[in-house]
Structures are given as C-alpha cells and as structure tokens.
mmCIF file of C-alpha atoms in Angstrom:
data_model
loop_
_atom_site.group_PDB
_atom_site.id
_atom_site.type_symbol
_atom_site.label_atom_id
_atom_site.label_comp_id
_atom_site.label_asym_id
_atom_site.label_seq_id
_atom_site.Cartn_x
_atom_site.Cartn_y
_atom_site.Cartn_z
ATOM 1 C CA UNK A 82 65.745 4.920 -21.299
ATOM 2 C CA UNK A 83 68.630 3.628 -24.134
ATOM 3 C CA UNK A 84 70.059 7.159 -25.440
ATOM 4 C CA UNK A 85 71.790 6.852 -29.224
ATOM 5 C CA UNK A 86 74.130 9.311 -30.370
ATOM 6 C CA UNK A 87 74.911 11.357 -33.271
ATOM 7 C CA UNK A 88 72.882 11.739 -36.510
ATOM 8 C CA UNK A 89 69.555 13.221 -36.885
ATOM 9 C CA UNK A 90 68.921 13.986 -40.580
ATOM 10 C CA UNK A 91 66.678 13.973 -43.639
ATOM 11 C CA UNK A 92 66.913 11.336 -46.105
ATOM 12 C CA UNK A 93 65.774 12.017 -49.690
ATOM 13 C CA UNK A 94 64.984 9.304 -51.824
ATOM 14 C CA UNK A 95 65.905 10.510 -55.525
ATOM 15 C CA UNK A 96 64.575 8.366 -58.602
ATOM 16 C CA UNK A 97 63.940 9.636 -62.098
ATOM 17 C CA UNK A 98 61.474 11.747 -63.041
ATOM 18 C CA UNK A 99 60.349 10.429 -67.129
ATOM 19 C CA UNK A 100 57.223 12.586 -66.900
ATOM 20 C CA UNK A 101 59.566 15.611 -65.878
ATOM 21 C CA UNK A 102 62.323 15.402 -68.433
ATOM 22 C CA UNK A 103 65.795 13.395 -68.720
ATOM 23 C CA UNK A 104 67.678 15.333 -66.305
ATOM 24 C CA UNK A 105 64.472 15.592 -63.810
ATOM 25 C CA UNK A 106 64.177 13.708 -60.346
ATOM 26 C CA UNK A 107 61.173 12.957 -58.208
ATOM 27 C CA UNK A 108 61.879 13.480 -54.744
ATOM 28 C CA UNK A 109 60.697 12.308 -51.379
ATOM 29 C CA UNK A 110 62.350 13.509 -47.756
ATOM 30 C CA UNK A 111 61.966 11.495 -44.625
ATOM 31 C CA UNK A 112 63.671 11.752 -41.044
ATOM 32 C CA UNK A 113 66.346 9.333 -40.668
ATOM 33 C CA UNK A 114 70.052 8.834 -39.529
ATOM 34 C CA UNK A 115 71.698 5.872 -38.234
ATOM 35 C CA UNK A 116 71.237 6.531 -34.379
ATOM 36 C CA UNK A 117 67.823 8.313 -34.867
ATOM 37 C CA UNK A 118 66.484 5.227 -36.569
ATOM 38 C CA UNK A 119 67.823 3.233 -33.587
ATOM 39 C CA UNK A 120 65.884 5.400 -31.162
ATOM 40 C CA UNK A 121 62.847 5.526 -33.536
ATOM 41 C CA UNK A 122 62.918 1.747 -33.335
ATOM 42 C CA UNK A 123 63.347 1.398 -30.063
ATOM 43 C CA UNK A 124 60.304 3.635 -29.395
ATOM 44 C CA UNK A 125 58.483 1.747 -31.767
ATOM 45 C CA UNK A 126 59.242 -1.664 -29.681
ATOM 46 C CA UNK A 127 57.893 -0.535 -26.609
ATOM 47 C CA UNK A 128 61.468 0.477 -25.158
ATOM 48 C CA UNK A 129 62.174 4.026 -23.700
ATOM 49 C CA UNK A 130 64.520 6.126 -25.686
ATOM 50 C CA UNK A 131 66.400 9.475 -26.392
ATOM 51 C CA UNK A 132 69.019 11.506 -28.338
ATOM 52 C CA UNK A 133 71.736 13.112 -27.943
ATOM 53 C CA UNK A 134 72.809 15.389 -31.008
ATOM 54 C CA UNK A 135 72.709 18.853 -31.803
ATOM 55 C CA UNK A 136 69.007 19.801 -33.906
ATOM 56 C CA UNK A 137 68.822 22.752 -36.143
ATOM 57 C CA UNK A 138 65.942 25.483 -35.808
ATOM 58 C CA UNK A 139 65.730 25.226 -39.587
ATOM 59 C CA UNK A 140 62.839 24.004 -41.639
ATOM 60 C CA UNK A 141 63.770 20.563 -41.511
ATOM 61 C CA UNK A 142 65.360 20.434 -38.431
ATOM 62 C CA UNK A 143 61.995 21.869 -36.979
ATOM 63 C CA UNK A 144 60.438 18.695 -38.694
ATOM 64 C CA UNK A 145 62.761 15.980 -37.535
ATOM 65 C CA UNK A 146 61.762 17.657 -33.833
ATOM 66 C CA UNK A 147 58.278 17.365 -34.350
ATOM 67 C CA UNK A 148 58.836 13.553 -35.667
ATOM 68 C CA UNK A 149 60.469 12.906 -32.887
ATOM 69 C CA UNK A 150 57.690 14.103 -30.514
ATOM 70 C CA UNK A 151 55.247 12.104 -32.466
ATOM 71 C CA UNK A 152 56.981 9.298 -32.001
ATOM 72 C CA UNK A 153 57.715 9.488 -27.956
ATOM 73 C CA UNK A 154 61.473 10.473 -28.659
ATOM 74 C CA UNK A 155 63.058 11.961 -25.669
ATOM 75 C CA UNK A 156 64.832 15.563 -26.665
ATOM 76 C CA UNK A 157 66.165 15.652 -23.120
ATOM 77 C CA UNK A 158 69.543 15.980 -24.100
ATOM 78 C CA UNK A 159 69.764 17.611 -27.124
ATOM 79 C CA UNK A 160 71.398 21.079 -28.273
ATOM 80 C CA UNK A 161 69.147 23.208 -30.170
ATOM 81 C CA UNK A 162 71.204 25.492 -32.853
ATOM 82 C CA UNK A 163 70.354 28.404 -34.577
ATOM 83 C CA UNK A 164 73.548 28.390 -36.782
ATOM 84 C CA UNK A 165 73.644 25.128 -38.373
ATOM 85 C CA UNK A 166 71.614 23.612 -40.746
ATOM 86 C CA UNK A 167 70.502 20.039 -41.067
ATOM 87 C CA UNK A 168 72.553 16.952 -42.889
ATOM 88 C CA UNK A 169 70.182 15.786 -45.102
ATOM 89 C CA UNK A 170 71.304 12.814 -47.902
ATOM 90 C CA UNK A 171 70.846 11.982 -51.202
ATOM 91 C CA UNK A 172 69.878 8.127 -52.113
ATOM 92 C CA UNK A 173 69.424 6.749 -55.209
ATOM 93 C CA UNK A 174 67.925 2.906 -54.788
ATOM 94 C CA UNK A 175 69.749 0.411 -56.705
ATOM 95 C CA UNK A 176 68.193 -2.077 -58.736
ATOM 96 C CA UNK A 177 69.257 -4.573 -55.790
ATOM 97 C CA UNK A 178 67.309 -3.010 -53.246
ATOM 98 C CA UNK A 179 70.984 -1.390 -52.134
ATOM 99 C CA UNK A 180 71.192 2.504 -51.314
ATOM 100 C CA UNK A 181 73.292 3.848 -52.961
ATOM 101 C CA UNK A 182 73.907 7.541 -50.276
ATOM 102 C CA UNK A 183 75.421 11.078 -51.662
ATOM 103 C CA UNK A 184 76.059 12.627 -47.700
ATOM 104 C CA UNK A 185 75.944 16.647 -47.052
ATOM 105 C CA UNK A 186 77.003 17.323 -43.600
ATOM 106 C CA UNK A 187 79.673 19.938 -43.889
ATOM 107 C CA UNK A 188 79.576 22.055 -41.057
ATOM 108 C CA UNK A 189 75.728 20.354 -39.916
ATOM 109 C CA UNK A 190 73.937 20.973 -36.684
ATOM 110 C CA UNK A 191 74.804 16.839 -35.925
ATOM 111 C CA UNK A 192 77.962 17.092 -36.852
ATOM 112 C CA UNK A 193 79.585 20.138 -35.098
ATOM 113 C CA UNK A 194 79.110 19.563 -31.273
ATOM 114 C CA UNK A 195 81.482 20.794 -29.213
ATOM 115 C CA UNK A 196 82.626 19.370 -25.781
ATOM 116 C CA UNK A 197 80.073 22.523 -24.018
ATOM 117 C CA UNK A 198 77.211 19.990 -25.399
ATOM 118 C CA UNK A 199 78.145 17.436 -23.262
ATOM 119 C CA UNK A 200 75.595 16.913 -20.257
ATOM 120 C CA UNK A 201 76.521 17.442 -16.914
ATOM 121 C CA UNK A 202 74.953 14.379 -15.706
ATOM 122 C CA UNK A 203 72.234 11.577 -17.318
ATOM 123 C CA UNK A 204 69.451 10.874 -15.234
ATOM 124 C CA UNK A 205 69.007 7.861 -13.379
ATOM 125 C CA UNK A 206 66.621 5.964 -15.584
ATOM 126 C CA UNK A 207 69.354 6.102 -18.774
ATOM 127 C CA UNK A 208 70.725 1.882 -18.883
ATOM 128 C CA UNK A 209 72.467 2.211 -21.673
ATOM 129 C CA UNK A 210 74.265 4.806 -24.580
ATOM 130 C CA UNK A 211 74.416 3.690 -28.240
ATOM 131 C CA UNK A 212 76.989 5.136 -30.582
ATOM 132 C CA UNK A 213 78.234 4.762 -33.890
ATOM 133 C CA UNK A 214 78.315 5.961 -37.980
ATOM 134 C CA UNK A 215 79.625 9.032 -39.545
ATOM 135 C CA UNK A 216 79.024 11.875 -36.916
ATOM 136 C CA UNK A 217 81.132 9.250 -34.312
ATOM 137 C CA UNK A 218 84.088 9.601 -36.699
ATOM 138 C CA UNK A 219 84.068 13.527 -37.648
ATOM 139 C CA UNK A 220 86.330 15.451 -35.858
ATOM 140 C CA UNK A 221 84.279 17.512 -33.641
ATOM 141 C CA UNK A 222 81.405 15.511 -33.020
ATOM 142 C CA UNK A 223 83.331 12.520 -32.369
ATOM 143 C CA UNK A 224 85.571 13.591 -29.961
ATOM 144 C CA UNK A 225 82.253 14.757 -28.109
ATOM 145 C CA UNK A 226 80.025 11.253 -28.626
ATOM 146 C CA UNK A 227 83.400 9.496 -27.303
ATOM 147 C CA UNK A 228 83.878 11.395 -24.712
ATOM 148 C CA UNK A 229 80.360 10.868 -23.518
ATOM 149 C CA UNK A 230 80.839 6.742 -23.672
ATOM 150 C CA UNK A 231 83.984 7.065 -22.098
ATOM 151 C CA UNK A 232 82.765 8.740 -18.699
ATOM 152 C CA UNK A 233 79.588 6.914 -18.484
ATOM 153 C CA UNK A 234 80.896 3.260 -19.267
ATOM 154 C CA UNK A 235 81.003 1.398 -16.463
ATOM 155 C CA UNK A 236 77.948 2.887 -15.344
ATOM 156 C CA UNK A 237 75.744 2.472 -18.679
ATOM 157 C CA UNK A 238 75.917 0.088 -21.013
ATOM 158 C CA UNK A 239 77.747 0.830 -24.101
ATOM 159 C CA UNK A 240 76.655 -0.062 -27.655
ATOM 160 C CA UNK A 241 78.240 0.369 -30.605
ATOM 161 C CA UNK A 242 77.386 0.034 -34.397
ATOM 162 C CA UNK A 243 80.729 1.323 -37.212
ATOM 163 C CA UNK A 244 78.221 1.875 -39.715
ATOM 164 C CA UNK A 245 80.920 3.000 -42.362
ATOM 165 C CA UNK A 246 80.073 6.227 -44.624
ATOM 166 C CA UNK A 247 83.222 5.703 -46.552
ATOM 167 C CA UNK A 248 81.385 9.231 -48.733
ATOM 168 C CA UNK A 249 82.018 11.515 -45.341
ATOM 169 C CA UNK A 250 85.254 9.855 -44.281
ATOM 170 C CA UNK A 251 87.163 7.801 -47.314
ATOM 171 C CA UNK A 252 89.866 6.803 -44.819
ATOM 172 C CA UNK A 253 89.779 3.331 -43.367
ATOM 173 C CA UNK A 254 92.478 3.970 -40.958
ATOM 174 C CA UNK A 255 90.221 6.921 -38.907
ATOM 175 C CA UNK A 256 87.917 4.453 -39.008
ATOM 176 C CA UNK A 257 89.653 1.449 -37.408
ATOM 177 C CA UNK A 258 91.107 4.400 -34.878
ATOM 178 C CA UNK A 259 87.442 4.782 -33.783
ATOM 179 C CA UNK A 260 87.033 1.024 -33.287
ATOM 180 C CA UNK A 261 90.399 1.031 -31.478
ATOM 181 C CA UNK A 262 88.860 3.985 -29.214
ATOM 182 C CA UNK A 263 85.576 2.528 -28.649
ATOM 183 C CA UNK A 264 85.783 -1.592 -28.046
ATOM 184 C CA UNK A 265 87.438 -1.331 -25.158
ATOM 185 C CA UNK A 266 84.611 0.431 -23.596
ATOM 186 C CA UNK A 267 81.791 -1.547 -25.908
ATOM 187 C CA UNK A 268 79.213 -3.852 -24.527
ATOM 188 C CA UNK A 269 77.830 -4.755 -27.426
ATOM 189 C CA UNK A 270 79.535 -4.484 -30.506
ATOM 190 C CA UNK A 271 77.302 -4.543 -34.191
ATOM 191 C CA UNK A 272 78.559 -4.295 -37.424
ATOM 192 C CA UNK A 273 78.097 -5.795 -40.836
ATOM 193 C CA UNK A 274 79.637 -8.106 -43.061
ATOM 194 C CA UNK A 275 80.376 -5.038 -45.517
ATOM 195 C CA UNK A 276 81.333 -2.730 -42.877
ATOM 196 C CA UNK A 277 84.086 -5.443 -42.119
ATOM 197 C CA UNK A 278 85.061 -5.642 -45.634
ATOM 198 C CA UNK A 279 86.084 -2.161 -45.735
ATOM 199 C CA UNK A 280 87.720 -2.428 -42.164
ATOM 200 C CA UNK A 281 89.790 -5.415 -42.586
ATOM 201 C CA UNK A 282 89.548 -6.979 -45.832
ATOM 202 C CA UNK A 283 90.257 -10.658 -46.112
ATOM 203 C CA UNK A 284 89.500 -11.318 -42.787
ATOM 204 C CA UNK A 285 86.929 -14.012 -41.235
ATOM 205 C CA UNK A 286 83.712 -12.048 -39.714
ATOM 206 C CA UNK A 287 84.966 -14.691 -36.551
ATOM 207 C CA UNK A 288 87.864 -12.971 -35.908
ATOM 208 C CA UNK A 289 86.344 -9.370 -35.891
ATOM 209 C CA UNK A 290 83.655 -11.353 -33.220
ATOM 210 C CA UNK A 291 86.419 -12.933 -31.123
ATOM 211 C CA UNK A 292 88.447 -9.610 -31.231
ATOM 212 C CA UNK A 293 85.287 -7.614 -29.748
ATOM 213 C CA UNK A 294 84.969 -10.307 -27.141
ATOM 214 C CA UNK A 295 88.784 -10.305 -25.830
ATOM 215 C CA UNK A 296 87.723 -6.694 -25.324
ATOM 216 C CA UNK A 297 85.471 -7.263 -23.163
ATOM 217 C CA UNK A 298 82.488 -6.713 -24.831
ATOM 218 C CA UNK A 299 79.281 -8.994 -23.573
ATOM 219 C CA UNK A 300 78.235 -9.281 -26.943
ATOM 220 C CA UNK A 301 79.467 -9.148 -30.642
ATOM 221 C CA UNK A 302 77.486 -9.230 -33.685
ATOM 222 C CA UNK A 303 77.982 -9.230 -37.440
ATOM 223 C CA UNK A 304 74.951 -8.730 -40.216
ATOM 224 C CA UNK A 305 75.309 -10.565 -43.447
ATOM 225 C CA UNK A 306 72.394 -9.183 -45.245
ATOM 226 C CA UNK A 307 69.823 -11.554 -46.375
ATOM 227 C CA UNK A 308 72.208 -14.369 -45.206
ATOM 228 C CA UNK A 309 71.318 -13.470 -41.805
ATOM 229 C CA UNK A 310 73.552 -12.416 -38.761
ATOM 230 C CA UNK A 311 76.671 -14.149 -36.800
ATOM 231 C CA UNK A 312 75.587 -13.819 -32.837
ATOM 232 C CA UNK A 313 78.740 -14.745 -30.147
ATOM 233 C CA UNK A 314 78.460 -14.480 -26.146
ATOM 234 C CA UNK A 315 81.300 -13.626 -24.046
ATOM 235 C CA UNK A 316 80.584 -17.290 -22.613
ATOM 236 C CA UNK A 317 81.992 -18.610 -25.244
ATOM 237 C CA UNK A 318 78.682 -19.265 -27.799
ATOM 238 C CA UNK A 319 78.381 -18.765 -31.421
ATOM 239 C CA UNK A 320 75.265 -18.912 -33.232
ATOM 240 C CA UNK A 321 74.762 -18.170 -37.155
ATOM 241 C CA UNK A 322 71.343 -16.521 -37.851
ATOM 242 C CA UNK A 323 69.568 -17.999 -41.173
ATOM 243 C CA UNK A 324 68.174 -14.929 -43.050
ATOM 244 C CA UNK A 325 64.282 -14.668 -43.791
ATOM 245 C CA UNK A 326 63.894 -14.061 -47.613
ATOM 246 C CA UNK A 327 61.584 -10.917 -48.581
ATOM 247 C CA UNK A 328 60.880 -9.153 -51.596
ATOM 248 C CA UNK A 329 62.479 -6.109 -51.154
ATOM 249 C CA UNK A 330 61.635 -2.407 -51.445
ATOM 250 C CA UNK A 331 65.121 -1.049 -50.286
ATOM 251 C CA UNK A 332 67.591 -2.077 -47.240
ATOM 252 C CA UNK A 333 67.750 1.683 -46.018
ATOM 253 C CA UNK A 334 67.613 1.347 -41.981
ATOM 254 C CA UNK A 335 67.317 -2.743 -41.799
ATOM 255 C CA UNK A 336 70.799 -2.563 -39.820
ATOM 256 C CA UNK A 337 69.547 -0.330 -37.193
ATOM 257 C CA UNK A 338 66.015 -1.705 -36.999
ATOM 258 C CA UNK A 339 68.561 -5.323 -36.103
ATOM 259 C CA UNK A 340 70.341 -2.813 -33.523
ATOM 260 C CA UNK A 341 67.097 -1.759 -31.749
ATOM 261 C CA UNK A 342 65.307 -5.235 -31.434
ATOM 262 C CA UNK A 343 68.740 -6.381 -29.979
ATOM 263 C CA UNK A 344 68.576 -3.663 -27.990
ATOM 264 C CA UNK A 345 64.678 -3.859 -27.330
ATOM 265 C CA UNK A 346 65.390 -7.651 -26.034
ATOM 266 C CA UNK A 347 68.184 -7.319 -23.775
ATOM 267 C CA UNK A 348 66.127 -4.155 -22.146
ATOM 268 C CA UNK A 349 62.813 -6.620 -22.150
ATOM 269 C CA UNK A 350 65.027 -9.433 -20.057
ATOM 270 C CA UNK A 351 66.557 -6.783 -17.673
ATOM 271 C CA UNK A 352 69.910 -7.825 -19.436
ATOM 272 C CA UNK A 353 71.334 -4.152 -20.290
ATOM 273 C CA UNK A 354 74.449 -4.950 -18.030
ATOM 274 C CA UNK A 355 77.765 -6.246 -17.866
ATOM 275 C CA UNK A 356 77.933 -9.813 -17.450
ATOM 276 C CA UNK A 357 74.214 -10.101 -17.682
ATOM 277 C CA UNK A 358 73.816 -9.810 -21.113
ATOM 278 C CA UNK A 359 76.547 -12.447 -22.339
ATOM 279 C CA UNK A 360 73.857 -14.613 -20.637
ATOM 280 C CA UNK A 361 71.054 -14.299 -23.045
ATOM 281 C CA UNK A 362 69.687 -16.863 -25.486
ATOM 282 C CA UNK A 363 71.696 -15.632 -28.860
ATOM 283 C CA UNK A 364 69.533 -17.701 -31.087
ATOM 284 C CA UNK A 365 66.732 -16.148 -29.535
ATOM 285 C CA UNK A 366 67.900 -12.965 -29.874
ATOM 286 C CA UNK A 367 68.976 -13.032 -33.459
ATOM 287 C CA UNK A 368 66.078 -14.455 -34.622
ATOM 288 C CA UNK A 369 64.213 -11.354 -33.219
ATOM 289 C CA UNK A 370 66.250 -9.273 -34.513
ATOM 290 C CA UNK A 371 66.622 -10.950 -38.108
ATOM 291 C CA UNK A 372 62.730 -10.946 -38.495
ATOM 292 C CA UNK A 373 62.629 -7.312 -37.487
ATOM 293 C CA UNK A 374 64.819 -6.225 -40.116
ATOM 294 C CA UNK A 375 63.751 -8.280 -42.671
ATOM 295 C CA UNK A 376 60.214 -6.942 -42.543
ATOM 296 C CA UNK A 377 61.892 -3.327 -42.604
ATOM 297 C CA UNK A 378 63.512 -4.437 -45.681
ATOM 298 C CA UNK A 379 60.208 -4.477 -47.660
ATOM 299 C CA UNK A 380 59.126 -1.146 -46.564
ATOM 300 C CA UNK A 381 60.292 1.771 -48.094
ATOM 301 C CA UNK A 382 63.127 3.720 -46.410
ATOM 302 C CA UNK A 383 63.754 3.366 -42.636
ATOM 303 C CA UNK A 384 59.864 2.690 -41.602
ATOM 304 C CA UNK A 385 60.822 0.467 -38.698
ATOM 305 C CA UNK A 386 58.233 -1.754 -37.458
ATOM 306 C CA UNK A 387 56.263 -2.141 -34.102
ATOM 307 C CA UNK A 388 56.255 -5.142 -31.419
ATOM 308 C CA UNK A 389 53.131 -6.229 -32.822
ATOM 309 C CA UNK A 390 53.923 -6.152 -36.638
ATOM 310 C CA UNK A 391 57.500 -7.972 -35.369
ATOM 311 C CA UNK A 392 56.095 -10.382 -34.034
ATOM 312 C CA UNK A 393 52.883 -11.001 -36.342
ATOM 313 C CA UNK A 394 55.567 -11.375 -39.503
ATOM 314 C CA UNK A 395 56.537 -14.243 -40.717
ATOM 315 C CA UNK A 396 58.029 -13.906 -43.755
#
C-alpha cells in the first residue's frame, strides 16, 4: 500500500450564475486535495493506497470519509477531529482551462496535526510514502508529514511532489526550505515546469532534474503542461515526454493523476525501491503517465481515470 500525505479537502468549482443575478455564482463541491487525488488515483489504477491526514467530523469532512470508502481508500492512519473543520477551496476556471484556486485552511483539520498524530509504526505492506503541497509547508502539519518521511526513509520509498500554493504560503524561500528538507530523503522527485518558475526563476528544468539526482533521488521529473513531461534516471537517462493534445475541460488534478500512474507503474514492476526504480524504462513510464493526465484534463475537476480508460485512450 503507497500512503500520501497531507490534504484532504473540498473543492468548489465557482462560475457565474446569469440566471441568478450579476453578483450570483453557481456552485459545485467535490473531494479533492493534492495527496488525496494521488491516493484516489492510485486506487483507481489498481494500486493499494492510504492517507495520512487529520479528517474532520463535520459535514464535509463526513463526506470526503465516505468518498474515500467508496473508493477503497485506506483510513488506517488517519486522525479523526472533532474541533477542526475542513479546507475546502474556491476555483474559478480560466478561459485556458487553468484554475485559478482562492485556499481556506486556517486552522483546518489537514492542516493542524501535531507530532501526537504521528503513527507508532506502518504496517508491513506500506512500500512507499508520498508527500508534498501546501499542508507539507504549514507550520504544524509540516513539521509532522516531514517528520514521518524522515524516520521511515530508508525503509519506504519516498515521493515527493512541491505543488506550490503560493495563496497559503506567498514565500518562496519556505518553500525552497522544504525542498532543501525533503530531497535528500526523496526517491522520486515531481514537480512542474511552473512550480519551478516560482522556485528558481531563470533556471533550466535540467538543472532542477540533475540537482534531485545528486541527491540521491532514483528518479526526477518535471511536467510541462500540454508540452509533456522531462523524465531523468539516476543512471544517467533523460527522456522528454511529447504531450497528447486534448480539448480541455480544466487541468484541476492532471499533475497528480501524472504522480499516481508513475507511481501505479513503478508499484506494477516491483520497482518501489532504491536503486530499482532508476532502472525502469522512462519513456515508458512517461508516456503512461502523460496519457493518464491528459485524459484527466478533459474531465471536469480531479475525476482521475481507471487502468482500463488509461489505457483504452488515445487521444
């Protein structure tokens, strides 16, 4: 079982309401967050997973508990709360197909563990841990999610996606703190070509790969939208992905839907370990991973796919 960390939320899609008024909105809520979306896909694929994050007893977090269920989620490991509520965010759709995300997570269930959340001990069937976005950066549940990679790597294999929410934390130095934390430990490292932008402006998306690999990571990955993805083994390979062109409905979840089919393929070949995993065929693997994101890209919201729909699309 692959366990991802940190947010488990409602999105609400927001688009004008004519019928209602000019200062009206039509709204519609669905479960999402980065690292539940990973797990969702991963389910989804065929591949065992789980959370850990705090849930609220609220309304909605009593929903995103129930979606989970549905969809063969493990809630092993997480912290029910009766005092927090649930982040849920705002998103207006651009005319691009871009999201464009208002965050409320002040004082959220996800976002306030504290170190007493921490399991004692993961099971034996847990290969890897996935980490990464906003909740990884906030004080409190950072320190926590960290904490958590830190003692198990070595054991489990580590992934890790930045996922900037510049909205929750404007300041690019926390967030290249929490790269500096986390690569050593890493595995596999995803992030995208705009996450990078923010990071280290001016820089070639190579150098963020080759830096992740000096780390020691098996794997390093950077999205690039519909141009596709940039996929480099610790063996010294580098592929560039071609992108599959879609109409789109939004791009809301296509990065984590490319995070669970690369996770989903490494855990198909038995290659969720160190030094195994540099091993894989990259092209392979992107190309997976590419098609399963492009085909969440004309869906709307995070509605990741299956195997079967995966690998029936072509484009």
């Amino acid at each position: 079982m692959i366990i991802t960390c940190g947010e488990a939320l409602y999105d609400v899609f927001a688009d004008d309401d004519p019928a209602a008024g000019a200062f009206a909105i039509a709204a519609r809520g669905v479960v999402g967050g980065s690292p539940l979306n990973v797990a969702l896909g991963l389910a989804r694929l065929g591949t065992p997973s789980g959370m850990f994050t705090r849930l609220s007893t609220d309304a909605l977090g009593t929903k995103i508990s129930a979606f989970m269920a549905a969809n063969g989620i493990s809630e092993r490991y997480c912290i029910r709360t009766e005092t927090e509520n649930t982040t849920f965010v705002l998103i207006k759709t651009l005319p691009d197909g871009q999201p464009d995300y208002a965050i409320y997570c002040n004082g959220t269930a996800d976002c306030s563990m504290q170190m007493g959340d921490l399991p004692e001990l993961l099971d034996d069937d847990v290969t890897a841990i996935h980490l990464g976005s906003f909740a990884t950066v906030i004080e409190s549940s950072g320190l926590v999610l960290r904490a958590l990679a830190k003692r198990e790597a070595g054991r489990r294999f580590i992934t890790y996606d930045p996922n900037i929410r510049a909205m929750v934390e404007p300041d690019m130095g926390r967030w290249r703190a929490m790269n500096d934390d986390i690569l050593p430990i890493a595995n596999l490292v995803k992030a995208s070509d705009e996450d990078l932008s923010m990071l280290y402006p001016g820089r070639p998306i190579e150098e963020f790969a080759e830096r992740v690999l000096s780390e020691g990571a098996d794997l390093a990955i950077v999205t690039r939208g519909p141009k596709g993805a940039l996929v480099a083994s610790a063996d010294g390979r580098m592929e560039a992905i071609a992108g599959i062109k879609v109409a789109v409905q939004d791009t809301v979840g296509a990065g984590d839907t490319f995070h669970a089919a690369t996770l989903h393929y490494l855990s198909s070949r038995n290659a969720l370990s160190k030094g195994v995993a540099r091993q894989v065929d990259i092209g392979e693997l992107g190309r997976f991973a590419v098609r399963a994101a492009a085909l969440t890209c004309t869906r709307r919201g995070a509605d990741l796919p299956t195997l079967a729909q995966v690998e029936a699309f072509t484009g």
